[in-house]
mmCIF file of C-alpha atoms in Angstrom:
data_model
loop_
_atom_site.group_PDB
_atom_site.id
_atom_site.type_symbol
_atom_site.label_atom_id
_atom_site.label_comp_id
_atom_site.label_asym_id
_atom_site.label_seq_id
_atom_site.Cartn_x
_atom_site.Cartn_y
_atom_site.Cartn_z
ATOM 1 C CA ASP E 1 -3.565 -8.717 15.513
ATOM 2 C CA ILE E 2 -1.682 -5.711 15.149
ATOM 3 C CA VAL E 3 -3.825 -2.795 14.617
ATOM 4 C CA LEU E 4 -1.606 0.145 13.440
ATOM 5 C CA THR E 5 -4.039 3.875 15.365
ATOM 6 C CA GLN E 6 -3.043 6.802 13.463
ATOM 7 C CA SER E 7 -4.199 10.041 14.841
ATOM 8 C CA PRO E 8 -5.221 12.802 14.037
ATOM 9 C CA ASP E 9 -7.386 11.899 11.513
ATOM 10 C CA THR E 10 -7.290 14.750 9.962
ATOM 11 C CA LEU E 11 -4.574 17.813 10.236
ATOM 12 C CA SER E 12 -5.318 21.180 8.635
ATOM 13 C CA LEU E 13 -2.511 23.218 8.322
ATOM 14 C CA SER E 14 -0.413 26.026 6.052
ATOM 15 C CA PRO E 15 2.501 25.035 3.701
ATOM 16 C CA GLY E 16 5.455 26.589 5.646
ATOM 17 C CA ASP E 17 4.262 24.882 9.283
ATOM 18 C CA ARG E 18 5.518 21.838 10.256
ATOM 19 C CA ALA E 19 3.556 18.489 10.703
ATOM 20 C CA THR E 20 3.695 15.469 12.939
ATOM 21 C CA LEU E 21 1.666 12.324 12.399
ATOM 22 C CA SER E 22 1.677 9.774 15.009
ATOM 23 C CA CYS E 23 0.684 5.890 14.328
ATOM 24 C CA ARG E 24 0.907 4.364 17.677
ATOM 25 C CA ALA E 25 0.610 0.101 17.447
ATOM 26 C CA SER E 26 -1.802 -2.797 19.129
ATOM 27 C CA GLN E 27 1.460 -4.068 20.239
ATOM 28 C CA SER E 28 5.120 -4.103 19.702
ATOM 29 C CA VAL E 29 6.772 -3.862 16.963
ATOM 30 C CA SER E 30 10.227 -4.291 14.707
ATOM 31 C CA ASN E 31 11.190 -0.607 13.486
ATOM 32 C CA THR E 32 12.260 -2.693 10.674
ATOM 33 C CA TYR E 33 9.140 -3.216 9.129
ATOM 34 C CA LEU E 34 6.992 0.052 9.177
ATOM 35 C CA ALA E 35 6.879 2.328 6.607
ATOM 36 C CA TRP E 36 4.656 5.048 5.780
ATOM 37 C CA TYR E 37 2.803 6.248 2.419
ATOM 38 C CA GLN E 38 2.220 9.538 0.447
ATOM 39 C CA GLN E 39 -1.459 8.556 -1.665
ATOM 40 C CA LYS E 40 -3.118 12.442 -3.316
ATOM 41 C CA PRO E 41 -6.910 12.245 -4.949
ATOM 42 C CA GLY E 42 -6.856 9.832 -7.575
ATOM 43 C CA GLN E 43 -2.832 8.120 -7.725
ATOM 44 C CA ALA E 44 -1.491 4.939 -6.286
ATOM 45 C CA PRO E 45 -0.216 5.152 -2.894
ATOM 46 C CA ARG E 46 3.741 6.422 -2.466
ATOM 47 C CA LEU E 47 6.555 5.490 -1.070
ATOM 48 C CA LEU E 48 7.794 7.993 2.452
ATOM 49 C CA ILE E 49 9.427 5.551 4.514
ATOM 50 C CA TYR E 50 10.387 1.960 4.921
ATOM 51 C CA ALA E 51 12.037 0.389 8.105
ATOM 52 C CA ALA E 52 10.848 3.221 10.151
ATOM 53 C CA SER E 53 13.460 6.273 9.528
ATOM 54 C CA ARG E 54 14.435 5.134 5.909
ATOM 55 C CA ARG E 55 13.695 7.193 3.083
ATOM 56 C CA ALA E 56 12.712 5.656 -0.409
ATOM 57 C CA SER E 57 14.597 6.513 -3.464
ATOM 58 C CA GLY E 58 13.479 10.543 -4.737
ATOM 59 C CA ILE E 59 12.049 11.203 -1.254
ATOM 60 C CA PRO E 60 12.491 14.557 -0.071
ATOM 61 C CA ASP E 61 14.675 15.305 3.106
ATOM 62 C CA ARG E 62 11.554 17.723 4.084
ATOM 63 C CA PHE E 63 10.109 13.888 5.152
ATOM 64 C CA SER E 64 11.574 12.377 7.172
ATOM 65 C CA GLY E 65 10.396 9.455 10.528
ATOM 66 C CA SER E 66 10.905 8.210 13.465
ATOM 67 C CA GLY E 67 9.796 5.827 16.818
ATOM 68 C CA SER E 68 9.908 2.430 18.638
ATOM 69 C CA GLY E 69 8.252 0.048 19.748
ATOM 70 C CA THR E 70 4.432 0.850 20.071
ATOM 71 C CA ASP E 71 4.802 4.090 18.680
ATOM 72 C CA PHE E 72 6.376 5.654 15.037
ATOM 73 C CA ALA E 73 6.353 9.244 13.554
ATOM 74 C CA LEU E 74 6.431 10.181 10.152
ATOM 75 C CA THR E 75 7.586 14.338 10.357
ATOM 76 C CA ILE E 76 8.043 16.746 7.260
ATOM 77 C CA SER E 77 9.272 19.985 7.772
ATOM 78 C CA ARG E 78 8.222 22.378 5.994
ATOM 79 C CA LEU E 79 4.955 21.149 4.572
ATOM 80 C CA GLU E 80 4.924 22.173 0.168
ATOM 81 C CA PRO E 81 1.687 22.530 -1.659
ATOM 82 C CA GLU E 82 2.307 19.193 -3.277
ATOM 83 C CA ASP E 83 2.756 17.787 0.120
ATOM 84 C CA PHE E 84 -1.215 17.877 1.281
ATOM 85 C CA ALA E 85 -2.202 14.159 0.846
ATOM 86 C CA VAL E 86 -3.676 10.991 2.952
ATOM 87 C CA TYR E 87 -0.379 8.892 4.549
ATOM 88 C CA TYR E 88 -1.387 6.168 5.655
ATOM 89 C CA CYS E 89 1.360 3.840 7.817
ATOM 90 C CA GLN E 90 1.679 -0.185 7.655
ATOM 91 C CA TYR E 91 3.235 -2.622 9.424
ATOM 92 C CA TYR E 92 4.871 -6.020 7.940
ATOM 93 C CA GLY E 93 4.679 -9.090 10.224
ATOM 94 C CA SER E 94 1.647 -9.733 11.432
ATOM 95 C CA SER E 95 -1.476 -11.754 10.865
ATOM 96 C CA PRO E 96 -2.627 -10.051 8.517
ATOM 97 C CA LEU E 97 1.030 -10.668 6.834
ATOM 98 C CA LEU E 98 1.204 -6.954 5.642
ATOM 99 C CA THR E 99 -1.092 -4.289 7.460
ATOM 100 C CA PHE E 100 -2.055 -0.273 7.282
ATOM 101 C CA GLY E 101 -2.693 2.216 9.716
ATOM 102 C CA GLY E 102 -6.443 4.363 9.004
ATOM 103 C CA GLY E 103 -4.794 6.938 6.998
ATOM 104 C CA THR E 104 -4.364 11.130 8.054
ATOM 105 C CA LYS E 105 -4.888 13.651 5.421
ATOM 106 C CA VAL E 106 -3.171 16.845 6.274
ATOM 107 C CA GLU E 107 -5.346 19.420 4.161
ATOM 108 C CA ILE E 108 -4.500 23.306 3.539
ATOM 109 C CA LYS E 109 -5.575 24.891 6.615
ATOM 110 C CA GLN P 1 12.346 1.266 -13.892
ATOM 111 C CA LEU P 2 9.486 -0.636 -13.156
ATOM 112 C CA GLN P 3 5.870 -0.040 -14.638
ATOM 113 C CA LEU P 4 2.531 -1.953 -13.244
ATOM 114 C CA GLN P 5 -0.341 -2.228 -15.154
ATOM 115 C CA GLU P 6 -3.669 -3.377 -14.036
ATOM 116 C CA SER P 7 -6.456 -4.221 -15.779
ATOM 117 C CA GLY P 8 -9.528 -5.978 -16.363
ATOM 118 C CA PRO P 9 -13.393 -6.228 -15.750
ATOM 119 C CA GLY P 10 -14.748 -3.200 -14.172
ATOM 120 C CA LEU P 11 -18.333 -4.945 -13.236
ATOM 121 C CA VAL P 12 -18.402 -7.991 -11.399
ATOM 122 C CA LYS P 13 -21.786 -9.319 -10.815
ATOM 123 C CA PRO P 14 -22.349 -10.348 -6.785
ATOM 124 C CA SER P 15 -21.391 -14.589 -5.608
ATOM 125 C CA GLU P 16 -19.085 -14.333 -9.449
ATOM 126 C CA THR P 17 -15.338 -14.686 -10.078
ATOM 127 C CA LEU P 18 -13.543 -11.011 -9.601
ATOM 128 C CA SER P 19 -9.522 -11.593 -11.824
ATOM 129 C CA LEU P 20 -7.697 -8.521 -12.897
ATOM 130 C CA THR P 21 -3.705 -8.747 -14.400
ATOM 131 C CA CYS P 22 -1.541 -6.846 -13.799
ATOM 132 C CA THR P 23 1.507 -6.545 -16.504
ATOM 133 C CA VAL P 24 4.870 -5.007 -16.212
ATOM 134 C CA SER P 25 7.019 -4.058 -17.783
ATOM 135 C CA GLY P 26 10.954 -2.628 -17.496
ATOM 136 C CA ASP P 27 12.297 -4.927 -15.999
ATOM 137 C CA SER P 28 11.849 -8.809 -14.964
ATOM 138 C CA MET P 29 10.095 -10.510 -12.655
ATOM 139 C CA SER P 30 11.890 -12.819 -10.573
ATOM 140 C CA SER P 31 13.689 -11.130 -8.296
ATOM 141 C CA TYR P 32 10.471 -8.681 -7.145
ATOM 142 C CA TYR P 33 8.449 -8.941 -4.374
ATOM 143 C CA TRP P 34 4.369 -8.599 -5.585
ATOM 144 C CA GLY P 35 1.894 -8.107 -3.727
ATOM 145 C CA TRP P 36 -2.253 -6.629 -4.710
ATOM 146 C CA ILE P 37 -4.154 -3.888 -2.353
ATOM 147 C CA ARG P 38 -7.086 -3.072 -2.484
ATOM 148 C CA GLN P 39 -9.175 0.011 -1.517
ATOM 149 C CA PRO P 40 -12.925 0.566 -1.554
ATOM 150 C CA PRO P 41 -14.091 4.370 -2.958
ATOM 151 C CA GLY P 42 -12.986 7.018 0.021
ATOM 152 C CA LYS P 43 -11.751 4.848 2.655
ATOM 153 C CA GLY P 44 -7.832 3.089 3.224
ATOM 154 C CA LEU P 45 -5.701 0.424 1.768
ATOM 155 C CA GLU P 46 -6.095 -2.765 2.229
ATOM 156 C CA TRP P 47 -4.086 -5.717 1.488
ATOM 157 C CA ILE P 48 -5.347 -9.192 -0.133
ATOM 158 C CA GLY P 49 -2.266 -10.444 -0.199
ATOM 159 C CA SER P 50 1.869 -10.977 -1.908
ATOM 160 C CA ILE P 51 3.408 -13.293 -3.654
ATOM 161 C CA TYR P 52 6.851 -14.131 -4.574
ATOM 162 C CA GLN P 53 8.567 -15.312 -7.402
ATOM 163 C CA SER P 54 8.530 -18.799 -5.664
ATOM 164 C CA GLY P 55 4.956 -19.033 -5.878
ATOM 165 C CA ASN P 56 4.440 -19.188 -2.625
ATOM 166 C CA ALA P 57 1.987 -16.303 -1.355
ATOM 167 C CA ASN P 58 0.262 -14.875 1.412
ATOM 168 C CA TYR P 59 -3.320 -13.915 1.665
ATOM 169 C CA ASN P 60 -5.365 -11.572 4.688
ATOM 170 C CA PRO P 61 -7.160 -13.537 7.054
ATOM 171 C CA SER P 62 -10.405 -11.254 6.838
ATOM 172 C CA LEU P 63 -10.493 -12.737 2.694
ATOM 173 C CA ASN P 64 -11.858 -16.234 3.639
ATOM 174 C CA SER P 65 -9.170 -17.225 1.463
ATOM 175 C CA ARG P 66 -11.194 -16.804 -1.595
ATOM 176 C CA ALA P 67 -8.362 -14.988 -2.886
ATOM 177 C CA THR P 68 -6.135 -16.682 -5.742
ATOM 178 C CA ILE P 69 -2.906 -14.198 -6.877
ATOM 179 C CA SER P 70 0.377 -16.205 -9.247
ATOM 180 C CA ILE P 71 2.706 -15.145 -11.272
ATOM 181 C CA ASP P 72 2.714 -15.257 -14.968
ATOM 182 C CA SER P 73 6.943 -14.710 -15.221
ATOM 183 C CA SER P 74 6.911 -15.408 -19.649
ATOM 184 C CA LYS P 75 3.929 -13.200 -19.615
ATOM 185 C CA ASN P 76 5.428 -10.679 -17.185
ATOM 186 C CA GLN P 77 1.833 -10.644 -15.791
ATOM 187 C CA LEU P 78 1.054 -10.756 -12.349
ATOM 188 C CA SER P 79 -2.339 -12.095 -11.304
ATOM 189 C CA LEU P 80 -5.829 -12.082 -8.456
ATOM 190 C CA ARG P 81 -8.517 -13.846 -8.641
ATOM 191 C CA LEU P 82 -11.061 -13.344 -5.874
ATOM 192 C CA ASN P 83 -14.215 -15.328 -6.270
ATOM 193 C CA SER P 84 -17.839 -15.196 -4.410
ATOM 194 C CA VAL P 85 -17.452 -11.747 -4.815
ATOM 195 C CA THR P 86 -19.878 -9.693 -2.696
ATOM 196 C CA ALA P 87 -19.995 -5.225 -2.732
ATOM 197 C CA ALA P 88 -18.206 -5.318 0.200
ATOM 198 C CA ASP P 89 -15.555 -5.844 -2.835
ATOM 199 C CA SER P 90 -16.240 -2.892 -4.598
ATOM 200 C CA ALA P 91 -12.326 -1.360 -4.645
ATOM 201 C CA VAL P 92 -9.794 0.801 -6.402
ATOM 202 C CA TYR P 93 -7.161 -2.664 -6.603
ATOM 203 C CA TYR P 94 -3.965 -1.582 -6.905
ATOM 204 C CA CYS P 95 -0.398 -4.484 -8.001
ATOM 205 C CA ALA P 96 2.691 -3.199 -6.139
ATOM 206 C CA SER P 97 5.791 -4.415 -5.912
ATOM 207 C CA ASP P 98 9.013 -3.944 -4.093
ATOM 208 C CA ARG P 99 12.820 -5.499 -5.622
ATOM 209 C CA GLY P 100 14.588 -5.818 -2.087
ATOM 210 C CA SER P 101 12.041 -6.298 -0.054
ATOM 211 C CA SER P 102 8.202 -8.378 1.437
ATOM 212 C CA ALA P 103 7.673 -5.999 3.940
ATOM 213 C CA TRP P 104 6.749 -2.866 1.994
ATOM 214 C CA TYR P 105 6.432 -1.636 -1.977
ATOM 215 C CA TYR P 106 8.196 1.046 -3.741
ATOM 216 C CA TYR P 107 6.187 0.283 -7.275
ATOM 217 C CA TRP P 108 2.341 1.493 -7.509
ATOM 218 C CA GLY P 109 -0.062 -0.034 -10.686
ATOM 219 C CA GLN P 110 -2.463 3.388 -10.892
ATOM 220 C CA GLY P 111 -5.045 0.645 -9.854
ATOM 221 C CA THR P 112 -8.121 0.023 -11.370
ATOM 222 C CA LEU P 113 -12.363 0.473 -10.051
ATOM 223 C CA VAL P 114 -13.359 -2.603 -9.352
ATOM 224 C CA SER P 115 -17.425 -2.358 -8.961
ATOM 225 C CA VAL P 116 -19.201 -5.775 -7.864
ATOM 226 C CA SER P 117 -23.438 -4.678 -8.829
ATOM 227 C CA SER P 118 -26.047 -7.241 -10.410
#
């Protein structure tokens, strides 16, 4: 089974800062099936990035995804107030067929 | 724009069956991939299973074959049944969908909270 480990658990930053979130897979995975979501309290997750680096429809270009093999990252170039939330990475294609990382909370410093 | 709305009992007794429905509006269910995901209060996301219009479903092995997902295109509904529930099944349950891929979900319902308690 592939396990996705996200770090850090919590990232304390200020508006305008750059945020870099990590997602590490327990074994090498295909870029094609790596996605990132944002979730705010009381809301459903929102797809940000798919295929490791492609922005979903309507997602601002301050969000970018990168990585390959076992190490992936979500970068928010300049944090806006509405970006403080929990972020999950997700992989498709192993057992279980779809798996999520444990999440990283981006909080206001 | 596809819209998803989950519905079902908010309280289920231990050992009974949890049944949820996701009503779809805004487009035909064909050509979309569908899934159920849950989130225990204060915890992360867990994939339950996925289905395509063909009716072939895949499930998370951690559920030990307790889950059944089905589509009723005539009613524009996706369904989830989870039998032999315990308190560990208490969670917000989301239905989700994507038009182009089974590998991620662009469209999500708002979620429905299900508690398992006697």
